[in-house]
Structure formats: structure tokens, C-alpha cells
Amino acid sequence: MRAAHVTQYGDPDEALEIVSVDPPEPGPGEVRVDVEAVALNHLDVFARKGHPGDEGDFPKRSGCDIAGVVGAVGTQVDEERIGDEVVVYPGVSCGDCEFCEIGEQTMCAEYEIIGENRPGGLADSVTVPAETLEPKPEPLDFVTAAAVPVTFTTAWRMIVGAGELRPAETALILGASGGVGNAALQIAERLGATIYATTSSERKADLLEQWADEIIDYTDTPHDKAVLDLTDGRGVDLVAEHVGEETWQKSINSLAMGGRMVVCGATSGADPDIDIRSIYQHHRQIRGAPMGNRTQFRDVLSLVASGELTPQIDRVLPLSDIAEGHRAIENREVVGKVVLKP
Ligand code: ZN
């Protein structure tokens, strides 16, 4: 089968390679998913560029957002599942620690991400534990289904779970045309909150008008200044932050007294230079919100299936054009998701 491997750190053209490898055999409790669609995330870019804690043992294969068909099953898995159309929850956990017991898989000490700590879906086939499978909802095509897991589940935890956003509140969503930002924007809009959204171009702003109350072009005005102007100096109740060191201080400055900054990532770097007085003197809180749990995944999948939330697909590419997908995400050219079809 074909697979897209990261063979070294570097630019997309030198670090990514389409290779031919033996198809994987599912072990006990596992299934082989024949991949119909796999979406890219910043995690795929990090796998190629390296990030703190990254082991750098090449070759490696990323791809966390997988939709496909069960092609084979290992022992302990019902053969009837062959042919099932599925979406994969990308987290694997021990199943019986105190956190797994309360349904918080991502808090498990043994938590692993398919496509980061285990081989991912950028291939014709991938083996995953059978318990990671969710049925693909009937109304969704594979491309749309693959656009849901990482971004929408994370955004749900940011806005609804950790963020506890309420309809009468105000929220600032950074990078609202990208994957997780756009998902957070749609979820906040559905809740009924008043939303300020940042983006970097007029083309992207046009798309965001359907969900955001105010759109801020951060290339014109720093987003803290824009938010304070738009709110008569009050600031917002919640900031959904995933950019990191480039934006942290401005995001904190954008918060109202007692506001919450919810953080799911740090694509520009994880070492911000911040004034901690800007946190405690204003009763502000910073809350961590990584990937959502299994229940949150089911909730967003259900809302996408019913048309309440709509993943934006920037482009669909064959697996062989993976380098183009990486460049588009890294250069922030995309509106929504880049999805590959092996
Ligand atoms: Zn556990």
C-alpha cells in the first residue's frame, strides 16, 4: 500500500515521501481501516518540523483525522464489522484509570494520539483499536466526516467544556478561518454568544460574516486594541487561544475583568513573554483545553450530521499532493480543512 512518511525534519518537499509498504495486519482488538479521507492538522506540520518532546525517530506517519471503511479485523473483534463506514476518535487510553473511568480519556497517563504517538492515517490503510471507531453518520460523506474529529472536538471542549461560554456572554475567537478557530466560531455562534473573530484577509472575512458579529483584521489593528475599542474598554468574557507566543499577551489584554482564556495550542511557539499582573490583578483565568473526550466527539459528530455545524473544506487533494497541503496550512492560506484522499 502507499503511505506518506515523514523521513526527516525539513520543508515539505524534502521531508515528505510517498512510499510503498506492506499493509498493516490488525492485532488482537484492532481493526484495519481502509482510509477514504484523512484531514491535516497543525500536528502534521509539527511532525515534520519537530516540536519539544518530539522524538524524531524517522520514518513516521501522521494523520489523526481518519474516515474510512473497516477492511479487516483482528482477534476479539466481531467479523460483522467488516464493511462498516467509520470515523476514528484519535485518542487511545488505558480504559480503567480514575480519568478513563469518568470518561476523560485525554487525562489518562497512557493517553496516545493516533497520528502522533502511533502511526496515523496518511496511507491506504491504518490499524487502530476497535474501540476508537464511531459509525460514520449516514448524511456525511467521508471528506466531511474526516474534517470533524480533532478540530471540532477540541473546539467543543474550548467553548462549551472548559470555556463554559454562555449565550449572554462575549467571546473572541482567534484565527477564525483556520480549522480549530472556525469550529470554535461556529460552536460559539450556535450558543448565541456575541462573537469577535480575527482573520487576516478580506477574502476570509467575507466567509466569517455568517457566524461572527464583528471581524477583526489583525494585520490592520492588534486584536486587543480592536476588542477594547469595540467593547468600550470592557473586553470579552472568553478568548479561544491557539496561536501562542505571538498573541498571548494581546489575548489576555482582550479579556474583561474575570474573563477566561482557553488554550488548546501554540502554533506560533509555546514560550510567551507575559506580564502575570495582567492575569491576577484582573481576576482572569487561563484554562487548558486539549482534544475533547469521547462524549464531546459524539456530540459534535451528531451536530455536524444534523447540519447545525458545517466543517469548511478548503481543498481536497490526492495523497501524493501532501506537500501542497502542508504548505497551505503553514502559510495560513487555508479557510477550513485540507483533506487528503489516499
Ligand atoms: Zn486511563
Short mmCIF file of C-alpha atoms and ligand atoms in Angstrom, two decimals:
data_model
loop_
_atom_site.label_atom_id
_atom_site.label_comp_id
_atom_site.label_asym_id
_atom_site.label_seq_id
_atom_site.Cartn_x
_atom_site.Cartn_y
_atom_site.Cartn_z
CA MET A 1 0.00 0.00 0.00
CA ARG A 2 1.01 3.65 -0.33
CA ALA A 3 1.77 5.79 2.68
CA ALA A 4 3.03 9.35 3.22
CA HIS A 5 6.04 9.24 5.51
CA VAL A 6 7.97 11.98 7.23
CA THR A 7 11.57 10.89 6.64
CA GLN A 8 13.41 13.84 8.23
CA TYR A 9 12.77 17.33 9.58
CA GLY A 10 12.54 19.96 6.86
CA ASP A 11 10.48 21.64 4.18
CA PRO A 12 7.53 19.68 2.76
CA ASP A 13 9.30 18.76 -0.47
CA GLU A 14 12.34 17.26 1.24
CA ALA A 15 10.78 15.82 4.40
CA LEU A 16 7.68 14.08 2.98
CA GLU A 17 7.85 10.98 0.85
CA ILE A 18 5.21 8.70 -0.68
CA VAL A 19 6.41 5.16 -0.04
CA SER A 20 5.19 1.64 -0.71
CA VAL A 21 4.86 -0.50 2.42
CA ASP A 22 3.15 -3.75 3.45
CA PRO A 23 -0.47 -3.24 4.52
CA PRO A 24 -0.79 -3.48 8.32
CA GLU A 25 -2.29 -6.57 9.96
CA PRO A 26 -4.74 -5.83 12.77
CA GLY A 27 -3.64 -7.29 16.12
CA PRO A 28 -5.95 -8.52 18.90
CA GLY A 29 -8.73 -6.00 19.50
CA GLU A 30 -7.74 -3.99 16.44
CA VAL A 31 -9.25 -3.33 13.03
CA ARG A 32 -7.76 -2.28 9.73
CA VAL A 33 -9.44 0.85 8.39
CA ASP A 34 -9.14 1.40 4.65
CA VAL A 35 -8.79 5.16 4.57
CA GLU A 36 -11.24 7.12 2.39
CA ALA A 37 -10.29 10.57 3.70
CA VAL A 38 -7.79 11.98 6.18
CA ALA A 39 -7.61 15.62 7.22
CA LEU A 40 -4.42 17.53 8.04
CA ASN A 41 -3.87 19.49 11.26
CA HIS A 42 -1.04 21.53 12.76
CA LEU A 43 0.03 18.24 14.37
CA ASP A 44 1.06 17.05 10.91
CA VAL A 45 3.17 20.16 10.41
CA PHE A 46 4.77 19.65 13.85
CA ALA A 47 5.58 16.04 12.93
CA ARG A 48 7.61 17.38 10.00
CA LYS A 49 9.17 20.41 11.67
CA GLY A 50 9.69 18.94 15.13
CA HIS A 51 8.48 20.33 18.44
CA PRO A 52 9.55 19.99 22.08
CA GLY A 53 9.25 16.38 23.22
CA ASP A 54 9.29 15.09 19.66
CA GLU A 55 11.49 12.01 19.40
CA GLY A 56 12.47 12.41 15.77
CA ASP A 57 12.54 8.66 15.08
CA PHE A 58 12.05 8.50 11.34
CA PRO A 59 10.25 7.45 9.28
CA LYS A 60 6.98 8.39 10.96
CA ARG A 61 3.44 8.76 9.73
CA SER A 62 1.00 11.36 10.97
CA GLY A 63 -2.71 11.77 10.15
CA CYS A 64 -5.10 11.99 13.13
CA ASP A 65 -8.41 12.66 11.36
CA ILE A 66 -9.46 9.41 9.71
CA ALA A 67 -12.67 8.32 7.97
CA GLY A 68 -12.91 5.06 6.08
CA VAL A 69 -14.23 1.51 5.88
CA VAL A 70 -13.33 -1.43 8.11
CA GLY A 71 -11.37 -3.78 5.84
CA ALA A 72 -10.21 -6.46 8.29
CA VAL A 73 -10.50 -7.30 11.98
CA GLY A 74 -8.10 -8.88 14.46
CA THR A 75 -8.98 -11.48 17.05
CA GLN A 76 -11.53 -10.41 19.70
CA VAL A 77 -13.34 -8.20 17.16
CA ASP A 78 -16.64 -9.23 15.57
CA GLU A 79 -16.16 -10.04 11.87
CA GLU A 80 -19.54 -8.44 11.19
CA ARG A 81 -17.79 -5.10 11.49
CA ILE A 82 -16.02 -5.58 8.16
CA GLY A 83 -17.57 -3.12 5.73
CA ASP A 84 -18.64 -0.63 8.43
CA GLU A 85 -18.21 3.02 7.47
CA VAL A 86 -16.44 4.70 10.37
CA VAL A 87 -14.82 7.82 11.80
CA VAL A 88 -11.92 7.30 14.19
CA TYR A 89 -11.69 9.00 17.61
CA PRO A 90 -7.96 9.76 17.55
CA GLY A 91 -7.25 9.11 21.25
CA VAL A 92 -6.26 5.78 22.81
CA SER A 93 -6.27 5.42 26.60
CA CYS A 94 -5.94 2.66 29.21
CA GLY A 95 -9.68 2.36 29.87
CA ASP A 96 -9.57 1.79 33.63
CA CYS A 97 -7.70 4.58 35.44
CA GLU A 98 -9.54 7.20 37.50
CA PHE A 99 -9.73 9.56 34.50
CA CYS A 100 -10.82 6.94 31.96
CA GLU A 101 -13.49 5.93 34.49
CA ILE A 102 -15.06 9.39 34.35
CA GLY A 103 -14.78 9.49 30.55
CA GLU A 104 -11.81 11.86 30.35
CA GLN A 105 -9.60 9.81 28.02
CA THR A 106 -7.24 12.71 27.30
CA MET A 107 -6.34 12.95 31.03
CA CYS A 108 -5.17 9.31 31.11
CA ALA A 109 -1.43 8.89 31.83
CA GLU A 110 -1.27 6.38 28.97
CA TYR A 111 -3.15 8.59 26.51
CA GLU A 112 -1.81 8.38 22.96
CA ILE A 113 -2.85 10.14 19.79
CA ILE A 114 -3.26 8.18 16.58
CA GLY A 115 -1.08 10.05 14.11
CA GLU A 116 1.29 11.37 16.78
CA ASN A 117 2.31 8.58 19.18
CA ARG A 118 1.03 5.82 16.87
CA PRO A 119 1.14 5.52 13.05
CA GLY A 120 -1.56 7.73 11.55
CA GLY A 121 -3.95 7.63 8.64
CA LEU A 122 -1.87 9.15 5.83
CA ALA A 123 -1.89 5.84 3.99
CA ASP A 124 -4.20 3.50 2.12
CA SER A 125 -4.85 1.64 5.40
CA VAL A 126 -4.21 2.02 9.12
CA THR A 127 -4.76 -0.28 12.11
CA VAL A 128 -6.50 1.18 15.16
CA PRO A 129 -8.09 -0.26 18.32
CA ALA A 130 -11.69 -1.25 17.58
CA GLU A 131 -12.93 0.88 20.48
CA THR A 132 -11.82 4.08 18.70
CA LEU A 133 -14.43 3.60 15.96
CA GLU A 134 -17.60 5.65 15.71
CA PRO A 135 -20.14 4.89 12.97
CA LYS A 136 -19.93 7.49 10.21
CA PRO A 137 -23.29 9.30 10.28
CA GLU A 138 -25.32 8.48 7.17
CA PRO A 139 -25.68 12.07 5.85
CA LEU A 140 -21.94 12.77 5.91
CA ASP A 141 -19.53 11.98 3.11
CA PHE A 142 -16.08 10.72 4.08
CA VAL A 143 -14.37 14.06 3.41
CA THR A 144 -16.71 15.97 5.74
CA ALA A 145 -16.50 13.23 8.37
CA ALA A 146 -12.69 13.40 8.33
CA ALA A 147 -12.87 17.16 8.97
CA VAL A 148 -14.61 16.65 12.34
CA PRO A 149 -12.50 14.77 14.93
CA VAL A 150 -9.56 16.94 16.02
CA THR A 151 -10.78 20.46 15.31
CA PHE A 152 -14.45 20.22 16.27
CA THR A 153 -13.90 18.02 19.32
CA THR A 154 -11.15 20.35 20.58
CA ALA A 155 -13.26 23.43 19.84
CA TRP A 156 -16.21 21.94 21.74
CA ARG A 157 -14.02 21.44 24.81
CA MET A 158 -12.71 25.01 24.43
CA ILE A 159 -16.06 26.75 24.09
CA VAL A 160 -18.56 24.51 25.90
CA GLY A 161 -16.47 22.30 28.23
CA ALA A 162 -13.52 24.22 29.69
CA GLY A 163 -14.77 27.58 28.39
CA GLU A 164 -18.33 27.36 29.79
CA LEU A 165 -19.42 30.08 27.38
CA ARG A 166 -22.99 31.27 27.96
CA PRO A 167 -25.40 32.86 25.47
CA ALA A 168 -25.32 36.32 27.09
CA GLU A 169 -21.51 36.46 27.04
CA THR A 170 -18.96 37.75 24.55
CA ALA A 171 -16.13 35.75 23.00
CA LEU A 172 -13.06 36.44 20.92
CA ILE A 173 -12.07 33.66 18.51
CA LEU A 174 -8.54 33.86 17.11
CA GLY A 175 -7.72 32.58 13.63
CA ALA A 176 -11.39 32.02 12.89
CA SER A 177 -10.83 30.92 9.30
CA GLY A 178 -8.49 28.04 10.22
CA GLY A 179 -9.51 24.56 11.37
CA VAL A 180 -9.97 24.81 15.14
CA GLY A 181 -10.74 28.56 15.02
CA ASN A 182 -13.56 28.11 12.56
CA ALA A 183 -15.01 25.21 14.55
CA ALA A 184 -14.88 27.34 17.74
CA LEU A 185 -16.55 30.21 15.91
CA GLN A 186 -19.43 28.03 14.72
CA ILE A 187 -19.95 26.49 18.16
CA ALA A 188 -19.93 29.90 19.91
CA GLU A 189 -22.38 31.27 17.35
CA ARG A 190 -24.71 28.33 17.84
CA LEU A 191 -24.71 29.04 21.58
CA GLY A 192 -25.91 32.56 20.87
CA ALA A 193 -22.92 34.47 22.27
CA THR A 194 -21.69 37.76 20.79
CA ILE A 195 -18.56 36.95 18.83
CA TYR A 196 -15.47 38.85 17.73
CA ALA A 197 -13.38 36.87 15.25
CA THR A 198 -9.89 37.56 13.95
CA THR A 199 -8.63 36.79 10.48
CA SER A 200 -6.02 38.14 8.07
CA SER A 201 -7.70 38.92 4.77
CA GLU A 202 -10.86 40.28 3.19
CA ARG A 203 -11.48 37.03 1.35
CA LYS A 204 -11.55 35.13 4.65
CA ALA A 205 -13.59 37.88 6.37
CA ASP A 206 -16.41 37.50 3.82
CA LEU A 207 -16.85 33.87 4.80
CA LEU A 208 -16.82 34.61 8.54
CA GLU A 209 -19.65 37.16 8.40
CA GLN A 210 -22.25 34.40 8.62
CA TRP A 211 -21.11 33.50 12.18
CA ALA A 212 -19.26 36.47 13.69
CA ASP A 213 -20.75 39.74 14.97
CA GLU A 214 -17.52 41.65 14.36
CA ILE A 215 -14.50 40.66 12.29
CA ILE A 216 -11.05 41.95 13.21
CA ASP A 217 -8.28 42.03 10.62
CA TYR A 218 -5.27 41.58 12.91
CA THR A 219 -2.92 42.68 10.16
CA ASP A 220 -4.54 46.17 10.40
CA THR A 221 -5.12 46.51 14.15
CA PRO A 222 -3.72 44.45 17.05
CA HIS A 223 -6.61 42.35 18.31
CA ASP A 224 -6.50 43.64 21.90
CA LYS A 225 -6.85 47.23 20.73
CA ALA A 226 -9.66 46.28 18.34
CA VAL A 227 -11.57 44.35 21.03
CA LEU A 228 -11.26 47.11 23.60
CA ASP A 229 -12.45 49.69 21.04
CA LEU A 230 -15.42 47.53 20.04
CA THR A 231 -16.45 46.82 23.65
CA ASP A 232 -15.99 50.36 25.06
CA GLY A 233 -12.96 49.21 27.02
CA ARG A 234 -14.69 46.27 28.75
CA GLY A 235 -13.10 43.33 26.93
CA VAL A 236 -14.64 39.89 26.29
CA ASP A 237 -15.65 37.09 28.67
CA LEU A 238 -13.80 34.37 26.80
CA VAL A 239 -10.86 34.16 24.40
CA ALA A 240 -10.26 30.98 22.39
CA GLU A 241 -6.47 30.95 22.02
CA HIS A 242 -4.40 28.56 19.87
CA VAL A 243 -1.74 30.82 18.37
CA GLY A 244 0.65 31.02 21.34
CA GLU A 245 3.57 33.32 21.94
CA GLU A 246 2.73 35.76 19.12
CA THR A 247 -0.68 36.53 20.60
CA TRP A 248 -0.81 35.54 24.31
CA GLN A 249 -0.33 38.95 25.89
CA LYS A 250 -2.78 40.59 23.49
CA SER A 251 -5.31 37.84 24.15
CA ILE A 252 -5.00 38.32 27.92
CA ASN A 253 -5.37 42.09 27.44
CA SER A 254 -8.58 41.45 25.48
CA LEU A 255 -10.28 39.81 28.48
CA ALA A 256 -12.86 41.52 30.65
CA MET A 257 -12.48 41.58 34.43
CA GLY A 258 -12.78 37.90 35.47
CA GLY A 259 -12.59 36.68 31.87
CA ARG A 260 -11.32 33.21 30.81
CA MET A 261 -8.65 32.47 28.22
CA VAL A 262 -9.00 28.91 26.96
CA VAL A 263 -5.90 27.45 25.34
CA CYS A 264 -5.70 24.44 23.01
CA GLY A 265 -2.45 25.02 21.17
CA ALA A 266 0.51 27.23 20.40
CA THR A 267 1.18 27.16 16.69
CA SER A 268 3.48 30.21 16.75
CA GLY A 269 5.53 28.93 19.71
CA ALA A 270 4.93 27.93 23.33
CA ASP A 271 7.13 30.37 25.25
CA PRO A 272 5.24 33.67 25.56
CA ASP A 273 6.62 36.73 27.31
CA ILE A 274 3.72 37.83 29.53
CA ASP A 275 3.08 40.14 32.45
CA ILE A 276 1.44 37.97 35.13
CA ARG A 277 -0.04 41.06 36.80
CA SER A 278 -2.31 41.27 33.73
CA ILE A 279 -3.78 37.95 34.94
CA TYR A 280 -4.22 38.21 38.71
CA GLN A 281 -4.98 41.93 39.02
CA HIS A 282 -7.97 41.44 36.71
CA HIS A 283 -9.23 38.14 38.23
CA ARG A 284 -8.57 36.47 34.87
CA GLN A 285 -8.21 32.72 34.38
CA ILE A 286 -6.26 30.62 31.92
CA ARG A 287 -7.74 27.18 31.23
CA GLY A 288 -6.18 24.30 29.29
CA ALA A 289 -8.37 22.62 26.67
CA PRO A 290 -6.62 19.94 24.61
CA MET A 291 -8.53 17.46 22.46
CA GLY A 292 -12.05 16.77 23.77
CA ASN A 293 -13.24 13.49 25.26
CA ARG A 294 -15.21 10.73 23.59
CA THR A 295 -18.60 12.12 24.64
CA GLN A 296 -17.69 15.52 23.21
CA PHE A 297 -16.62 13.81 19.96
CA ARG A 298 -20.03 12.13 19.70
CA ASP A 299 -21.78 15.43 20.42
CA VAL A 300 -20.03 17.33 17.62
CA LEU A 301 -20.37 14.46 15.17
CA SER A 302 -24.09 14.47 15.83
CA LEU A 303 -24.35 18.26 15.32
CA VAL A 304 -22.40 18.05 12.06
CA ALA A 305 -24.62 15.18 10.88
CA SER A 306 -27.74 17.27 11.52
CA GLY A 307 -26.28 20.30 9.73
CA GLU A 308 -26.02 22.51 12.85
CA LEU A 309 -22.25 22.71 12.41
CA THR A 310 -20.58 22.71 9.00
CA PRO A 311 -16.88 21.88 8.60
CA GLN A 312 -15.32 24.14 5.99
CA ILE A 313 -13.26 22.22 3.46
CA ASP A 314 -10.55 24.38 1.89
CA ARG A 315 -9.37 21.75 -0.56
CA VAL A 316 -9.33 18.02 -1.21
CA LEU A 317 -6.07 16.59 -2.55
CA PRO A 318 -4.74 13.19 -3.52
CA LEU A 319 -2.27 11.73 -1.01
CA SER A 320 0.56 12.42 -3.46
CA ASP A 321 -0.03 16.19 -3.07
CA ILE A 322 0.53 16.14 0.68
CA ALA A 323 3.36 18.70 0.40
CA GLU A 324 0.91 21.24 -1.02
CA GLY A 325 -1.40 20.65 1.92
CA HIS A 326 1.41 21.20 4.43
CA ARG A 327 2.46 24.44 2.75
CA ALA A 328 -1.10 25.78 2.68
CA ILE A 329 -1.57 25.18 6.43
CA GLU A 330 1.84 26.51 7.39
CA ASN A 331 1.39 29.69 5.31
CA ARG A 332 -2.11 30.20 6.81
CA GLU A 333 -3.64 30.24 3.33
CA VAL A 334 -6.48 27.93 4.20
CA VAL A 335 -10.10 28.56 5.05
CA GLY A 336 -11.04 25.41 6.96
CA LYS A 337 -9.56 21.99 6.38
CA VAL A 338 -7.19 20.37 3.93
CA VAL A 339 -8.39 16.80 3.33
CA LEU A 340 -6.39 14.10 1.55
CA LYS A 341 -7.84 11.11 -0.26
CA PRO A 342 -5.46 8.12 -0.41
ZN ZN B 1 -6.69 5.69 31.67
#
